[in-house]
Amino acid sequence: MLSKLAPRLGRGLRIGVAPDGLALVRTSRWRHERALLLGTVRAGGADPASIGVALSMLLGEHATAGWPVTMVLSDDLVRLWQVTPPPGAGRMADLEGAAALRYQALFGSFAGGWKISADWSGSQPFLAAAVPLPLLEVLQGAARSHRFHLVEVVPQFVAALNQFRKLHRPGAWFGVVHGGVLSVAAFDGRQLAAVRTSPIPAGADRDWLESHVAREALRVGLGRPERLQVCGPAPKGWASSAGRLKFACTLFEDETDPLWPDSARLALSGRAP
């Protein structure tokens, strides 16, 4: 329980939000303090109302007033896509317009009802993400009701990509494993080319990974990567220096407790080491 704990310098709370469950985790910047799982609750689906009910149940068991809180959303609650800026884009409105047009082309509808954020750039392709406004309102409402400081609402893939950005190697693609899904950022050199998400079939081994990467490379019009860098609970058999398709696979160390539920592991995505 948090009722006996006051916010302390260097500590924070993280909430993993997924359609099947939520988790509350306390983190610390001090290396001698391990992340502490404070509570979990099942959710009834991806709709904001169901998530709101689950979030109220989770927060109702803990005194979170005054705490800094980061919420990490599973990628199936958001939309992710790559945007190529128009030639000569010099205004923010140009970039926002390009993101909205690309959104419409990919998802078949206007972006009304979604909050778009991005790593805006007028000179190179960038990653954009959209969160449903009703879901965002539920999260912000919880912050007001429980009087905590909502520091950030971030999709898991974006959080993980930012966390490992400094370790990204030229020529490598980046992947995130969570909840039986592999999300991959395809890079052309250092430039983002596409973001692809696919379910991981049961028993997916290195052969499956090589075939999957080959298919995705064809779909986005790129050659196979020299390396795939993956974070999250990926199959250990994926790691190798090279495979039959001549790309290496590096698994970033997963420091979360393997016995924790997916929602708790989700909460720690993007956490500073």
Tab-separated table of C-alpha atoms in Angstrom:
chain	number	residue	atom	x	y	z
A	1	MET	CA	0.000	0.000	0.000
A	2	LEU	CA	1.105	3.567	-0.648
A	3	SER	CA	-0.935	5.017	2.188
A	4	LYS	CA	2.078	4.850	4.518
A	5	LEU	CA	4.543	6.208	1.969
A	6	ALA	CA	5.053	9.847	1.063
A	7	PRO	CA	6.559	10.776	-2.313
A	8	ARG	CA	10.350	10.883	-2.042
A	9	LEU	CA	13.020	12.371	-4.241
A	10	GLY	CA	14.082	9.904	-6.903
A	11	ARG	CA	10.949	7.768	-6.698
A	12	GLY	CA	8.015	7.593	-9.066
A	13	LEU	CA	5.072	5.474	-10.106
A	14	ARG	CA	4.450	3.806	-13.435
A	15	ILE	CA	1.162	2.315	-14.611
A	16	GLY	CA	0.989	-0.235	-17.397
A	17	VAL	CA	-2.317	0.005	-19.278
A	18	ALA	CA	-3.447	-2.824	-21.561
A	19	PRO	CA	-6.866	-4.139	-22.653
A	20	ASP	CA	-6.520	-7.225	-20.453
A	21	GLY	CA	-5.019	-5.656	-17.334
A	22	LEU	CA	-3.329	-2.778	-15.536
A	23	ALA	CA	-0.423	-2.695	-13.090
A	24	LEU	CA	1.015	-0.144	-10.689
A	25	VAL	CA	4.783	-0.206	-10.101
A	26	ARG	CA	6.963	1.960	-7.888
A	27	THR	CA	10.380	2.792	-9.332
A	28	SER	CA	13.462	4.527	-8.001
A	29	ARG	CA	16.474	6.185	-9.535
A	30	TRP	CA	18.606	4.731	-6.742
A	31	ARG	CA	20.272	1.496	-7.804
A	32	HIS	CA	19.875	-0.146	-4.389
A	33	GLU	CA	16.081	0.066	-4.678
A	34	ARG	CA	14.440	-2.421	-7.006
A	35	ALA	CA	11.167	-1.766	-8.763
A	36	LEU	CA	8.249	-2.817	-6.566
A	37	LEU	CA	5.001	-4.214	-7.953
A	38	LEU	CA	2.238	-2.605	-5.899
A	39	GLY	CA	-0.861	-3.983	-7.527
A	40	THR	CA	-2.574	-5.392	-10.588
A	41	VAL	CA	-6.148	-5.546	-11.807
A	42	ARG	CA	-7.822	-7.203	-14.762
A	43	ALA	CA	-9.476	-5.067	-17.436
A	44	GLY	CA	-12.520	-5.861	-19.515
A	45	GLY	CA	-11.334	-4.635	-22.902
A	46	ALA	CA	-9.808	-1.818	-24.886
A	47	ASP	CA	-12.721	0.614	-24.653
A	48	PRO	CA	-12.029	3.661	-22.449
A	49	ALA	CA	-14.947	2.899	-20.138
A	50	SER	CA	-13.590	-0.555	-19.247
A	51	ILE	CA	-10.085	0.805	-18.747
A	52	GLY	CA	-11.489	3.616	-16.597
A	53	VAL	CA	-13.251	1.139	-14.323
A	54	ALA	CA	-10.102	-0.969	-13.962
A	55	LEU	CA	-7.960	2.099	-13.323
A	56	SER	CA	-10.315	3.303	-10.583
A	57	MET	CA	-10.122	-0.115	-8.923
A	58	LEU	CA	-6.334	-0.123	-9.082
A	59	LEU	CA	-5.869	3.417	-7.792
A	60	GLY	CA	-8.536	3.018	-5.143
A	61	GLU	CA	-6.238	0.662	-3.257
A	62	HIS	CA	-3.344	3.130	-3.044
A	63	ALA	CA	-2.755	6.705	-1.950
A	64	THR	CA	-1.130	8.248	-5.021
A	65	ALA	CA	-1.648	11.940	-4.233
A	66	GLY	CA	1.469	13.983	-4.965
A	67	TRP	CA	3.292	11.205	-6.795
A	68	PRO	CA	4.755	11.666	-10.300
A	69	VAL	CA	3.117	9.052	-12.549
A	70	THR	CA	4.008	7.777	-16.014
A	71	MET	CA	1.410	5.734	-17.889
A	72	VAL	CA	2.641	3.281	-20.523
A	73	LEU	CA	0.016	2.155	-23.040
A	74	SER	CA	0.211	-1.170	-24.823
A	75	ASP	CA	0.596	-0.694	-28.559
A	76	ASP	CA	-2.815	-2.200	-29.312
A	77	LEU	CA	-4.422	0.829	-27.628
A	78	VAL	CA	-2.702	3.319	-29.934
A	79	ARG	CA	-1.815	3.789	-33.592
A	80	LEU	CA	1.760	4.121	-34.776
A	81	TRP	CA	2.969	5.119	-38.218
A	82	GLN	CA	5.882	6.626	-40.099
A	83	VAL	CA	5.597	10.054	-41.729
A	84	THR	CA	7.734	11.488	-44.508
A	85	PRO	CA	7.794	15.297	-44.305
A	86	PRO	CA	6.778	17.141	-47.483
A	87	PRO	CA	9.564	18.873	-49.446
A	88	GLY	CA	10.345	22.288	-48.043
A	89	ALA	CA	8.344	21.741	-44.862
A	90	GLY	CA	9.218	24.708	-42.699
A	91	ARG	CA	6.191	25.087	-40.459
A	92	MET	CA	4.691	22.900	-37.766
A	93	ALA	CA	1.402	23.033	-39.668
A	94	ASP	CA	3.118	21.365	-42.662
A	95	LEU	CA	4.287	18.461	-40.502
A	96	GLU	CA	0.946	18.087	-38.752
A	97	GLY	CA	-0.802	18.064	-42.119
A	98	ALA	CA	1.549	15.389	-43.449
A	99	ALA	CA	0.941	13.243	-40.354
A	100	ALA	CA	-2.833	13.609	-40.696
A	101	LEU	CA	-2.791	12.724	-44.409
A	102	ARG	CA	-0.619	9.676	-43.813
A	103	TYR	CA	-2.920	8.638	-40.968
A	104	GLN	CA	-5.928	8.843	-43.284
A	105	ALA	CA	-4.172	6.816	-45.976
A	106	LEU	CA	-3.174	4.053	-43.557
A	107	PHE	CA	-6.250	3.794	-41.357
A	108	GLY	CA	-8.988	4.844	-43.760
A	109	SER	CA	-10.435	7.665	-41.690
A	110	PHE	CA	-9.692	11.160	-40.471
A	111	ALA	CA	-7.763	11.589	-37.232
A	112	GLY	CA	-10.642	13.317	-35.460
A	113	GLY	CA	-11.048	11.824	-32.008
A	114	TRP	CA	-7.344	11.002	-31.741
A	115	LYS	CA	-4.486	12.967	-30.155
A	116	ILE	CA	-1.449	12.886	-32.430
A	117	SER	CA	2.077	13.356	-31.142
A	118	ALA	CA	5.332	12.761	-32.972
A	119	ASP	CA	9.078	13.167	-33.077
A	120	TRP	CA	8.508	16.032	-35.508
A	121	SER	CA	11.183	16.616	-38.147
A	122	GLY	CA	11.166	18.633	-41.337
A	123	SER	CA	14.244	16.934	-42.747
A	124	GLN	CA	13.733	13.183	-42.249
A	125	PRO	CA	10.968	10.599	-41.723
A	126	PHE	CA	9.627	10.488	-38.183
A	127	LEU	CA	7.468	8.294	-35.970
A	128	ALA	CA	3.951	9.458	-35.102
A	129	ALA	CA	1.559	8.045	-32.519
A	130	ALA	CA	-2.132	8.632	-31.889
A	131	VAL	CA	-4.063	8.007	-28.663
A	132	PRO	CA	-7.891	7.998	-28.599
A	133	LEU	CA	-9.106	11.227	-26.999
A	134	PRO	CA	-11.685	9.409	-24.820
A	135	LEU	CA	-8.922	7.211	-23.396
A	136	LEU	CA	-6.699	10.229	-22.795
A	137	GLU	CA	-9.561	11.961	-20.986
A	138	VAL	CA	-9.999	8.909	-18.730
A	139	LEU	CA	-6.301	8.962	-17.803
A	140	GLN	CA	-6.270	12.701	-17.180
A	141	GLY	CA	-9.465	12.423	-15.146
A	142	ALA	CA	-7.845	9.783	-12.935
A	143	ALA	CA	-4.936	12.140	-12.308
A	144	ARG	CA	-7.326	14.872	-11.165
A	145	SER	CA	-9.418	12.544	-9.020
A	146	HIS	CA	-6.468	10.932	-7.282
A	147	ARG	CA	-4.361	14.107	-7.227
A	148	PHE	CA	-1.182	12.704	-8.744
A	149	HIS	CA	1.066	14.405	-11.298
A	150	LEU	CA	0.615	12.812	-14.725
A	151	VAL	CA	4.126	13.235	-16.102
A	152	GLU	CA	3.706	11.317	-19.360
A	153	VAL	CA	1.364	9.097	-21.349
A	154	VAL	CA	3.460	7.089	-23.791
A	155	PRO	CA	2.949	4.060	-26.078
A	156	GLN	CA	5.155	1.127	-25.140
A	157	PHE	CA	6.953	1.063	-28.478
A	158	VAL	CA	7.835	4.761	-28.281
A	159	ALA	CA	9.020	4.374	-24.676
A	160	ALA	CA	11.242	1.429	-25.562
A	161	LEU	CA	12.626	3.081	-28.704
A	162	ASN	CA	13.582	6.173	-26.724
A	163	GLN	CA	15.119	4.075	-23.961
A	164	PHE	CA	17.438	2.213	-26.317
A	165	ARG	CA	17.982	4.982	-28.869
A	166	LYS	CA	21.626	5.454	-27.898
A	167	LEU	CA	22.268	1.736	-28.387
A	168	HIS	CA	20.723	1.613	-31.852
A	169	ARG	CA	23.319	0.626	-34.430
A	170	PRO	CA	23.317	1.857	-38.030
A	171	GLY	CA	21.838	-0.795	-40.299
A	172	ALA	CA	19.861	-2.390	-37.465
A	173	TRP	CA	16.115	-2.704	-37.058
A	174	PHE	CA	14.537	-2.365	-33.621
A	175	GLY	CA	11.873	-4.623	-32.143
A	176	VAL	CA	9.699	-4.802	-29.017
A	177	VAL	CA	8.070	-7.979	-27.717
A	178	HIS	CA	5.014	-7.723	-25.458
A	179	GLY	CA	1.927	-9.819	-24.944
A	180	GLY	CA	2.712	-12.199	-27.782
A	181	VAL	CA	3.229	-9.399	-30.299
A	182	LEU	CA	6.398	-8.247	-32.085
A	183	SER	CA	6.536	-4.595	-33.151
A	184	VAL	CA	9.409	-3.706	-35.465
A	185	ALA	CA	10.825	-0.381	-36.605
A	186	ALA	CA	12.458	-0.824	-40.008
A	187	PHE	CA	15.344	1.570	-40.569
A	188	ASP	CA	17.053	2.569	-43.798
A	189	GLY	CA	20.435	3.450	-42.346
A	190	ARG	CA	19.528	5.818	-39.514
A	191	GLN	CA	16.215	6.859	-41.022
A	192	LEU	CA	12.950	5.289	-39.914
A	193	ALA	CA	11.221	3.645	-42.875
A	194	ALA	CA	8.207	1.861	-41.356
A	195	VAL	CA	6.689	0.418	-38.193
A	196	ARG	CA	5.215	-3.072	-38.440
A	197	THR	CA	3.369	-5.109	-35.787
A	198	SER	CA	2.636	-8.846	-35.976
A	199	PRO	CA	1.514	-11.587	-33.564
A	200	ILE	CA	4.168	-14.112	-32.606
A	201	PRO	CA	2.922	-17.657	-33.287
A	202	ALA	CA	3.389	-20.389	-30.713
A	203	GLY	CA	6.826	-21.967	-30.944
A	204	ALA	CA	8.276	-19.127	-33.032
A	205	ASP	CA	11.948	-19.987	-33.408
A	206	ARG	CA	14.887	-18.426	-35.241
A	207	ASP	CA	13.642	-19.806	-38.562
A	208	TRP	CA	10.321	-18.032	-38.066
A	209	LEU	CA	12.111	-14.799	-37.170
A	210	GLU	CA	14.283	-14.920	-40.289
A	211	SER	CA	11.271	-15.570	-42.518
A	212	HIS	CA	9.283	-12.818	-40.815
A	213	VAL	CA	12.044	-10.248	-41.212
A	214	ALA	CA	12.499	-11.215	-44.854
A	215	ARG	CA	8.774	-10.703	-45.544
A	216	GLU	CA	8.698	-7.360	-43.776
A	217	ALA	CA	11.760	-6.181	-45.699
A	218	LEU	CA	9.977	-6.965	-48.962
A	219	ARG	CA	6.812	-5.189	-47.828
A	220	VAL	CA	8.624	-1.958	-47.001
A	221	GLY	CA	10.962	-2.125	-50.001
A	222	LEU	CA	14.222	-2.537	-48.110
A	223	GLY	CA	16.987	-5.080	-48.017
A	224	ARG	CA	17.281	-7.300	-44.962
A	225	PRO	CA	18.813	-5.563	-41.940
A	226	GLU	CA	22.314	-6.318	-40.790
A	227	ARG	CA	20.982	-6.740	-37.255
A	228	LEU	CA	17.725	-6.887	-35.330
A	229	GLN	CA	17.852	-5.424	-31.819
A	230	VAL	CA	14.996	-6.607	-29.599
A	231	CYS	CA	13.808	-5.697	-26.118
A	232	GLY	CA	11.169	-7.421	-24.008
A	233	PRO	CA	10.628	-11.127	-23.256
A	234	ALA	CA	11.724	-12.441	-26.653
A	235	PRO	CA	12.526	-16.155	-27.163
A	236	LYS	CA	16.145	-16.754	-26.202
A	237	GLY	CA	16.646	-18.811	-29.339
A	238	TRP	CA	16.341	-15.683	-31.465
A	239	ALA	CA	19.730	-14.392	-30.347
A	240	SER	CA	22.659	-15.118	-32.654
A	241	SER	CA	25.547	-13.494	-34.444
A	242	ALA	CA	24.092	-14.426	-37.842
A	243	GLY	CA	21.476	-16.647	-39.427
A	244	ARG	CA	20.763	-18.153	-42.775
A	245	LEU	CA	19.572	-14.752	-43.942
A	246	LYS	CA	22.823	-13.231	-42.667
A	247	PHE	CA	21.467	-10.869	-40.045
A	248	ALA	CA	22.356	-10.942	-36.377
A	249	CYS	CA	19.844	-10.645	-33.548
A	250	THR	CA	20.681	-8.939	-30.259
A	251	LEU	CA	18.354	-9.308	-27.276
A	252	PHE	CA	18.610	-6.449	-24.826
A	253	GLU	CA	18.687	-7.724	-21.261
A	254	ASP	CA	15.229	-7.950	-19.739
A	255	GLU	CA	15.636	-6.948	-16.093
A	256	THR	CA	11.994	-7.367	-15.097
A	257	ASP	CA	10.917	-10.242	-12.883
A	258	PRO	CA	9.882	-13.124	-15.181
A	259	LEU	CA	7.055	-13.942	-12.764
A	260	TRP	CA	5.495	-10.490	-13.138
A	261	PRO	CA	2.371	-10.257	-15.316
A	262	ASP	CA	2.613	-8.610	-18.727
A	263	SER	CA	0.934	-5.444	-17.432
A	264	ALA	CA	3.691	-4.965	-14.836
A	265	ARG	CA	6.434	-5.537	-17.384
A	266	LEU	CA	4.614	-3.067	-19.613
A	267	ALA	CA	4.731	-0.438	-16.875
A	268	LEU	CA	8.536	-0.579	-16.829
A	269	SER	CA	8.937	-0.097	-20.595
A	270	GLY	CA	11.153	2.894	-21.244
A	271	ARG	CA	12.288	3.207	-17.647
A	272	ALA	CA	15.667	4.844	-17.300
A	273	PRO	CA	18.293	2.340	-16.119
